[in-house]
Short mmCIF file of C-alpha atoms and ligand atoms in Angstrom, two decimals:
data_model
loop_
_atom_site.label_atom_id
_atom_site.label_comp_id
_atom_site.label_asym_id
_atom_site.label_seq_id
_atom_site.Cartn_x
_atom_site.Cartn_y
_atom_site.Cartn_z
CA MET A 1 87.18 86.58 80.78
CA PRO A 2 86.11 90.00 82.20
CA GLN A 3 88.55 92.84 81.75
CA GLN A 4 90.87 93.24 84.79
CA TYR A 5 91.49 96.72 86.14
CA GLU A 6 94.41 97.49 88.38
CA ARG A 7 93.42 100.53 90.43
CA ILE A 8 90.47 100.75 92.74
CA GLU A 9 89.15 104.11 91.33
CA THR A 10 88.88 102.42 87.93
CA LYS A 11 87.42 99.18 89.35
CA LEU A 12 84.64 101.23 91.07
CA VAL A 13 83.55 102.69 87.79
CA HIS A 14 84.08 99.81 85.37
CA ALA A 15 84.50 96.47 87.02
CA GLY A 16 81.61 94.09 86.57
CA GLU A 17 79.77 96.38 84.17
CA PRO A 18 78.41 94.65 81.08
CA ARG A 19 80.51 94.87 77.93
CA PRO A 20 79.17 95.56 75.38
CA ARG A 21 76.94 98.05 77.17
CA ILE A 22 73.23 97.03 77.27
CA ALA A 23 71.54 98.89 74.39
CA GLY A 24 74.44 101.34 74.63
CA ALA A 25 73.38 102.53 78.10
CA ILE A 26 76.19 104.28 79.99
CA ALA A 27 74.49 103.73 83.37
CA MET A 28 73.46 100.16 84.28
CA PRO A 29 69.65 99.98 83.71
CA ILE A 30 67.33 98.55 86.48
CA PHE A 31 66.04 95.14 85.50
CA GLN A 32 62.73 95.35 87.41
CA SER A 33 61.67 91.82 86.36
CA ALA A 34 61.10 89.10 89.01
CA MET A 35 61.85 86.24 86.53
CA PHE A 36 63.48 85.73 83.23
CA GLU A 37 62.67 83.22 80.39
CA TYR A 38 63.90 79.73 80.86
CA ALA A 39 67.11 79.29 78.83
CA GLY A 40 67.92 75.68 79.46
CA GLU A 41 69.34 76.03 82.95
CA THR A 42 70.04 72.64 84.55
CA SER A 43 70.23 73.72 88.20
CA TYR A 44 67.61 75.38 90.31
CA HIS A 45 70.14 77.94 91.50
CA ASP A 46 70.71 78.99 87.93
CA LEU A 47 67.14 79.93 87.06
CA LYS A 48 66.99 83.67 86.58
CA TYR A 49 64.92 85.02 89.48
CA ILE A 50 65.48 87.91 91.86
CA ARG A 51 65.64 85.72 94.93
CA LEU A 52 68.32 83.56 93.42
CA ASN A 53 70.64 86.66 93.30
CA ASN A 54 71.44 86.29 89.60
CA THR A 55 69.68 88.99 87.67
CA PRO A 56 71.88 91.45 85.65
CA ASN A 57 71.75 94.04 88.48
CA HIS A 58 73.12 91.39 90.96
CA ARG A 59 75.82 90.17 88.60
CA VAL A 60 77.32 93.66 87.97
CA LEU A 61 77.67 94.07 91.80
CA HIS A 62 79.05 90.65 92.31
CA GLY A 63 81.83 91.38 89.70
CA LYS A 64 82.48 94.84 90.92
CA ILE A 65 82.65 93.99 94.69
CA ALA A 66 84.84 90.88 94.07
CA ALA A 67 87.28 93.18 92.11
CA LEU A 68 87.27 95.82 94.90
CA GLU A 69 88.09 93.29 97.58
CA GLY A 70 90.58 91.29 95.37
CA ALA A 71 88.37 88.27 96.02
CA GLU A 72 87.48 85.30 93.72
CA ALA A 73 83.72 85.93 93.99
CA ALA A 74 81.16 88.12 95.75
CA LEU A 75 77.50 88.10 96.63
CA VAL A 76 75.02 90.92 97.54
CA THR A 77 72.33 90.60 100.13
CA ALA A 78 69.26 92.39 101.38
CA SER A 79 71.11 93.87 104.45
CA GLY A 80 74.42 93.60 106.35
CA MET A 81 72.78 91.27 108.80
CA ALA A 82 71.56 89.02 105.89
CA ALA A 83 75.25 88.84 104.79
CA ILE A 84 76.40 88.05 108.30
CA SER A 85 73.64 85.60 109.23
CA ALA A 86 73.83 83.71 105.83
CA THR A 87 77.70 83.51 106.16
CA LEU A 88 77.55 82.20 109.77
CA PHE A 89 74.75 79.77 109.09
CA THR A 90 76.69 78.31 106.15
CA THR A 91 80.06 78.05 107.70
CA LEU A 92 78.63 76.71 111.03
CA SER A 93 76.01 73.99 111.69
CA VAL A 94 74.66 72.20 114.74
CA GLY A 95 77.54 71.09 117.07
CA ASP A 96 80.04 73.61 115.72
CA HIS A 97 81.94 76.35 117.59
CA LEU A 98 82.89 79.84 116.65
CA LEU A 99 85.64 82.15 118.11
CA ALA A 100 84.61 85.73 117.84
CA GLN A 101 86.13 89.06 118.75
CA SER A 102 84.45 90.56 121.78
CA SER A 103 82.75 94.03 121.43
CA LEU A 104 81.11 93.08 118.12
CA TYR A 105 78.57 95.16 116.15
CA GLY A 106 75.32 95.06 118.23
CA GLY A 107 73.26 93.06 115.70
CA THR A 108 76.05 90.46 115.37
CA HIS A 109 76.55 90.17 119.05
CA ASP A 110 72.86 89.59 119.59
CA LEU A 111 72.74 87.02 116.88
CA LEU A 112 75.44 85.02 118.62
CA ALA A 113 74.13 85.67 122.16
CA HIS A 114 70.47 85.10 121.49
CA ASP A 115 69.99 82.92 118.37
CA PHE A 116 73.03 80.61 118.06
CA ALA A 117 71.92 78.28 120.94
CA LYS A 118 68.63 77.59 119.20
CA PHE A 119 70.59 76.33 116.23
CA GLY A 120 72.95 74.20 118.45
CA ILE A 121 75.90 76.47 117.61
CA GLU A 122 78.47 77.37 120.30
CA PHE A 123 80.77 80.39 120.52
CA ASP A 124 83.35 82.09 122.70
CA PHE A 125 84.47 85.72 122.76
CA ILE A 126 88.25 86.17 122.53
CA ASP A 127 90.53 89.07 123.41
CA ALA A 128 91.17 90.17 119.85
CA ASP A 129 94.30 92.03 120.83
CA ASP A 130 95.95 89.06 122.53
CA ARG A 131 96.84 86.40 120.07
CA SER A 132 98.60 84.27 122.65
CA SER A 133 95.20 83.70 124.41
CA TRP A 134 93.36 82.31 121.33
CA LYS A 135 94.76 78.78 121.22
CA ALA A 136 93.45 78.02 124.64
CA ALA A 137 89.92 78.90 123.44
CA LEU A 138 90.13 76.37 120.54
CA ARG A 139 87.90 73.36 120.75
CA PRO A 140 87.87 70.24 118.57
CA ASN A 141 84.52 71.57 117.03
CA THR A 142 85.89 75.15 116.35
CA ARG A 143 85.17 75.88 112.65
CA ALA A 144 85.63 79.61 112.17
CA VAL A 145 86.88 82.93 113.57
CA TYR A 146 85.01 86.18 113.33
CA PHE A 147 86.59 89.63 113.54
CA GLU A 148 85.84 93.29 112.62
CA ALA A 149 88.22 95.74 110.88
CA MET A 150 87.43 98.37 113.55
CA THR A 151 85.12 98.02 116.53
CA ASN A 152 82.15 100.19 117.20
CA PRO A 153 82.17 102.68 118.96
CA LEU A 154 85.71 102.68 120.34
CA LEU A 155 87.56 102.11 116.97
CA GLU A 156 89.77 99.36 118.33
CA VAL A 157 91.99 97.52 115.81
CA ALA A 158 92.54 93.91 116.51
CA ASP A 159 95.56 91.73 115.59
CA LEU A 160 94.01 91.12 112.14
CA ARG A 161 97.14 89.76 110.49
CA GLY A 162 97.46 87.35 113.48
CA ALA A 163 93.78 86.39 113.00
CA ALA A 164 94.18 85.35 109.41
CA GLU A 165 97.38 83.38 110.19
CA PHE A 166 95.82 81.74 113.29
CA ALA A 167 92.85 80.60 111.18
CA ARG A 168 95.03 79.16 108.43
CA GLU A 169 97.25 77.31 111.06
CA HIS A 170 94.25 75.67 112.57
CA GLY A 171 92.14 74.99 109.44
CA LEU A 172 89.42 77.50 110.38
CA VAL A 173 87.33 79.73 108.09
CA SER A 174 88.34 83.37 108.83
CA ILE A 175 85.60 85.96 108.45
CA ILE A 176 85.85 89.71 108.91
CA ASP A 177 83.26 92.49 108.91
CA ASN A 178 85.03 95.10 106.79
CA THR A 179 82.15 97.68 106.91
CA PHE A 180 84.08 100.35 108.91
CA ALA A 181 87.24 100.26 106.78
CA THR A 182 85.85 99.70 103.18
CA PRO A 183 88.00 98.15 100.49
CA VAL A 184 89.44 101.61 99.81
CA ASN A 185 91.29 101.46 103.13
CA PHE A 186 91.63 97.76 103.80
CA ARG A 187 91.41 94.55 101.75
CA PRO A 188 91.34 91.63 104.22
CA ILE A 189 91.37 88.97 101.44
CA GLU A 190 94.93 90.09 100.56
CA LEU A 191 95.82 89.54 104.17
CA GLY A 192 94.53 85.99 103.97
CA PHE A 193 90.96 86.19 105.24
CA ASP A 194 88.53 83.83 103.59
CA LEU A 195 85.49 86.03 103.68
CA SER A 196 85.03 89.85 103.96
CA LEU A 197 81.52 91.07 104.87
CA HIS A 198 79.89 94.45 104.58
CA SER A 199 76.83 96.37 105.54
CA ALA A 200 76.45 98.08 102.19
CA SER A 201 73.97 100.37 103.91
CA LYS A 202 77.04 102.26 105.19
CA PHE A 203 80.04 103.48 103.16
CA LEU A 204 79.63 101.23 100.07
CA ASN A 205 76.34 102.84 99.15
CA GLY A 206 77.20 106.03 101.02
CA HIS A 207 73.93 107.94 100.71
CA SER A 208 71.87 106.69 103.64
CA ASP A 209 69.01 105.60 101.27
CA ILE A 210 69.15 101.71 101.19
CA VAL A 211 69.96 98.77 103.36
CA GLY A 212 72.08 96.12 101.72
CA GLY A 213 74.97 93.80 102.40
CA ALA A 214 77.82 92.07 100.61
CA ILE A 215 80.06 89.07 101.08
CA ALA A 216 83.35 88.72 99.12
CA GLY A 217 85.85 85.85 99.32
CA ARG A 218 86.67 82.23 98.23
CA ALA A 219 84.51 81.10 95.37
CA ASP A 220 83.66 77.71 96.93
CA LEU A 221 82.42 79.48 100.14
CA ILE A 222 80.53 82.13 98.13
CA GLU A 223 78.74 79.41 96.18
CA ARG A 224 77.71 77.55 99.36
CA ILE A 225 76.57 80.82 100.90
CA THR A 226 74.60 81.69 97.74
CA HIS A 227 72.76 78.41 97.86
CA ARG A 228 71.92 78.84 101.56
CA MET A 229 70.89 82.42 100.87
CA ASN A 230 68.55 81.27 98.08
CA HIS A 231 66.72 79.22 100.67
CA LEU A 232 66.86 81.88 103.47
CA GLY A 233 65.47 84.51 101.03
CA GLY A 234 67.78 87.48 101.94
CA SER A 235 68.50 88.58 98.36
CA MET A 236 68.94 92.23 97.23
CA ASP A 237 66.09 94.05 95.44
CA PRO A 238 67.12 95.24 91.87
CA HIS A 239 66.32 98.89 92.69
CA ALA A 240 68.59 98.71 95.79
CA ALA A 241 71.16 97.07 93.61
CA PHE A 242 70.90 99.94 91.07
CA LEU A 243 71.36 102.52 93.89
CA LEU A 244 74.28 100.49 95.45
CA GLY A 245 76.05 100.39 91.97
CA ARG A 246 75.56 104.10 91.59
CA GLY A 247 76.81 104.84 95.10
CA LEU A 248 79.89 102.56 94.74
CA LYS A 249 81.29 104.56 91.81
CA THR A 250 82.15 107.43 94.12
CA LEU A 251 83.38 105.30 97.03
CA ALA A 252 87.08 106.13 96.77
CA LEU A 253 86.38 109.87 96.36
CA ARG A 254 84.10 109.85 99.41
CA VAL A 255 86.20 107.62 101.72
CA ARG A 256 89.47 109.42 100.97
CA TYR A 257 87.80 112.73 101.75
CA GLN A 258 86.18 111.30 104.85
CA ASN A 259 89.64 109.77 106.01
CA ARG A 260 91.19 113.28 105.67
CA SER A 261 88.21 115.10 107.29
CA ALA A 262 87.96 112.63 110.14
CA LEU A 263 91.65 112.97 110.94
CA GLU A 264 91.45 116.78 111.07
CA ILE A 265 88.36 116.64 113.24
CA ALA A 266 90.04 114.14 115.59
CA GLN A 267 93.09 116.24 115.88
CA PHE A 268 90.91 119.37 116.63
CA LEU A 269 88.95 117.47 119.22
CA GLU A 270 92.08 116.03 120.89
CA SER A 271 93.49 119.49 121.39
CA HIS A 272 90.22 120.99 122.80
CA PRO A 273 90.05 121.45 126.54
CA ALA A 274 86.38 120.40 126.74
CA ILE A 275 87.18 116.95 125.30
CA ALA A 276 88.48 114.13 127.63
CA ARG A 277 89.47 111.57 125.03
CA VAL A 278 89.33 110.84 121.35
CA ASN A 279 89.22 107.37 119.77
CA TYR A 280 90.50 107.32 116.17
CA ALA A 281 93.14 104.99 114.79
CA GLY A 282 94.70 107.79 112.74
CA LEU A 283 95.81 109.62 115.98
CA GLU A 284 99.26 108.89 117.34
CA SER A 285 97.70 108.52 120.76
CA HIS A 286 95.58 105.56 119.60
CA PRO A 287 97.04 102.49 121.34
CA ARG A 288 97.10 100.55 118.09
CA HIS A 289 98.13 103.34 115.73
CA ALA A 290 101.15 101.62 114.49
CA ARG A 291 99.23 98.43 113.70
CA ALA A 292 96.45 100.47 111.94
CA ARG A 293 99.19 102.20 109.77
CA GLU A 294 100.47 98.90 108.74
CA LEU A 295 97.10 97.41 107.91
CA PHE A 296 95.14 100.31 106.49
CA GLU A 297 95.67 102.87 103.78
CA GLY A 298 93.34 105.28 105.59
CA PHE A 299 91.65 105.34 109.04
CA GLY A 300 88.11 105.68 107.98
CA GLY A 301 85.25 108.21 108.53
CA VAL A 302 84.09 107.09 112.10
CA LEU A 303 85.58 108.40 115.33
CA SER A 304 84.27 108.77 118.84
CA PHE A 305 85.06 111.11 121.77
CA GLU A 306 84.25 111.69 125.40
CA LEU A 307 83.37 115.10 126.68
CA GLN A 308 84.62 116.47 130.00
CA GLY A 309 81.90 116.57 132.66
CA SER A 310 78.39 115.19 132.97
CA THR A 311 75.89 113.39 130.58
CA GLU A 312 74.10 116.63 130.42
CA ARG A 313 77.09 118.39 128.92
CA ALA A 314 77.25 115.72 126.28
CA GLU A 315 73.48 116.16 125.58
CA GLU A 316 73.83 119.95 125.46
CA PHE A 317 76.69 119.62 123.00
CA LEU A 318 74.46 117.42 120.70
CA LYS A 319 71.67 120.03 120.88
CA ARG A 320 74.08 122.96 120.17
CA THR A 321 75.59 121.40 116.99
CA THR A 322 73.69 122.71 113.94
CA LEU A 323 75.30 120.80 111.00
CA PRO A 324 75.20 117.08 111.98
CA ALA A 325 72.14 115.12 112.27
CA ILE A 326 71.61 113.18 115.54
CA ALA A 327 71.00 109.77 114.14
CA PRO A 328 72.28 106.19 114.22
CA SER A 329 74.06 104.50 111.33
CA LEU A 330 77.15 105.78 109.52
CA GLY A 331 79.01 105.98 106.18
CA GLY A 332 76.79 108.42 104.37
CA VAL A 333 77.61 111.81 102.88
CA GLU A 334 76.08 113.64 105.82
CA THR A 335 77.74 113.87 109.21
CA LEU A 336 75.93 112.03 111.95
CA LEU A 337 76.28 112.01 115.76
CA THR A 338 75.00 109.54 118.32
CA ARG A 339 75.47 108.87 121.97
CA PRO A 340 75.91 105.09 122.14
CA ALA A 341 74.69 104.94 125.78
CA THR A 342 71.26 105.93 124.45
CA THR A 343 71.33 104.06 121.12
CA SER A 344 73.63 101.10 120.14
CA HIS A 345 74.32 100.17 123.80
CA ALA A 346 71.16 101.29 125.42
CA GLY A 347 70.33 97.62 126.06
CA LEU A 348 73.17 97.25 128.51
CA THR A 349 73.31 98.33 132.10
CA ARG A 350 75.53 101.42 132.91
CA GLU A 351 77.99 99.10 134.63
CA GLU A 352 78.21 96.81 131.60
CA ARG A 353 78.81 99.80 129.33
CA LEU A 354 81.61 101.14 131.62
CA ARG A 355 83.23 97.75 131.57
CA LEU A 356 83.29 97.95 127.83
CA GLY A 357 84.73 101.47 127.98
CA ILE A 358 81.61 103.22 126.82
CA ASN A 359 81.26 106.35 129.12
CA ASP A 360 77.97 108.22 129.29
CA THR A 361 79.47 111.20 127.58
CA LEU A 362 80.94 109.19 124.68
CA ILE A 363 79.76 110.46 121.24
CA ARG A 364 80.19 108.63 118.01
CA MET A 365 80.66 110.60 114.87
CA SER A 366 80.34 109.50 111.25
CA VAL A 367 82.02 112.15 109.15
CA GLY A 368 80.24 113.14 106.03
CA ILE A 369 81.55 115.04 103.03
CA GLU A 370 80.71 118.52 104.18
CA ALA A 371 83.52 121.14 104.27
CA THR A 372 85.71 120.11 107.20
CA GLU A 373 85.95 123.77 108.24
CA ASP A 374 82.22 124.02 108.50
CA ILE A 375 82.06 121.04 111.01
CA LEU A 376 85.05 122.40 112.99
CA GLU A 377 83.37 125.81 113.34
CA ASP A 378 80.15 124.24 114.33
CA PHE A 379 81.91 122.08 116.98
CA ALA A 380 83.97 125.01 118.27
CA ARG A 381 80.77 126.97 118.80
CA ALA A 382 78.86 124.10 120.38
CA LEU A 383 81.76 123.33 122.75
CA GLY A 384 82.61 126.95 123.58
C1 PLP B 401 75.34 98.45 110.25
C2 PLP B 401 76.23 97.32 110.47
C3 PLP B 401 75.87 96.04 110.29
C4 PLP B 401 74.51 95.63 109.94
O1 PLP B 401 74.11 96.05 108.65
P1 PLP B 401 72.60 96.30 108.20
O2 PLP B 401 72.70 96.73 106.82
O3 PLP B 401 72.00 97.36 109.07
O4 PLP B 401 71.90 94.95 108.40
C5 PLP B 401 76.89 95.02 110.48
N1 PLP B 401 78.12 95.36 110.78
C6 PLP B 401 78.53 96.60 111.01
C7 PLP B 401 79.92 96.97 111.36
C8 PLP B 401 77.58 97.66 110.86
O5 PLP B 401 77.97 98.98 111.02
#
């Protein structure tokens, strides 16, 4: 029985780590060995091999991430999309139907929209804010619901408590992408979700130097997903696992700082005359602020805002900032800015983007761990 830790800061450092320590090593060593000696295993899935997700580096992360999410079990994967695709292709098969929140992360949206049909899987998007509309979308072959903790890039917060309840009432597997919130701010398993997914490339690792994914949840589902993953091949490399384990230890320090910094920056932007609108669940002006307060312990490190005026003004602002990098992705220690119209949502027409609420001057910001004052000064100069 592994030792149980109560608080998340302690879990981040100690949960899942081998005791006694391997050769006394304080930091988890990297086991850069593809296979391990046969030790009498009776199942293919138990042979020790990197693709089978069961080397010492995998096992540390499985224990740690399960503890963080308050889940029975966890699994790490080669990327966030590997976690999402392996989960969906385990919980759904040919003839099944999925209900998914609209405005999904781009990769997930495209997996549903472009790939599902080839596997004979159906889906419908639902208005994640309007629980009363979900029942009408149910079909006899509906097997699962799929939500996100906060949407990209508008930071909407769906009726997540309702989603977990709805799934339980109708015998559906409930899945949530918890990348934007992290288990520091939100633990969906405690709310009743069956599976919580992550792109570990973002906050969990936090240093913009690996891609990785994670799945936490019910042990029976994690075992089925593990076996599917063993065949699909999306397992995590030991060196990435080492870096993820190292990054995770500071998750609470980083995320709490990013929560505070993002709120201050959102408040600054909201009161600035050059800004038309700010999307951040921590602001009282956010339409679901009350719901977010009830669900989350913090509102996360990502926000978005619209500038007054033309697309050129937004481009000029990006050029005039000196501290943030202009780059996609999020959740790292450095502040990043993107204009979704040219990156995550460039594949849509302008009309489609506007229908989703993505204006040409919308900028998404991932707040790093720099001094908040330095970012505010940089923004004040760039806007002035
Ligand atoms: C980045 C991201 C993903 C995909 O993760 P990868 O590690 O890039 O495969 C999935 N969901 C969300 C919310 C993300 O931000």
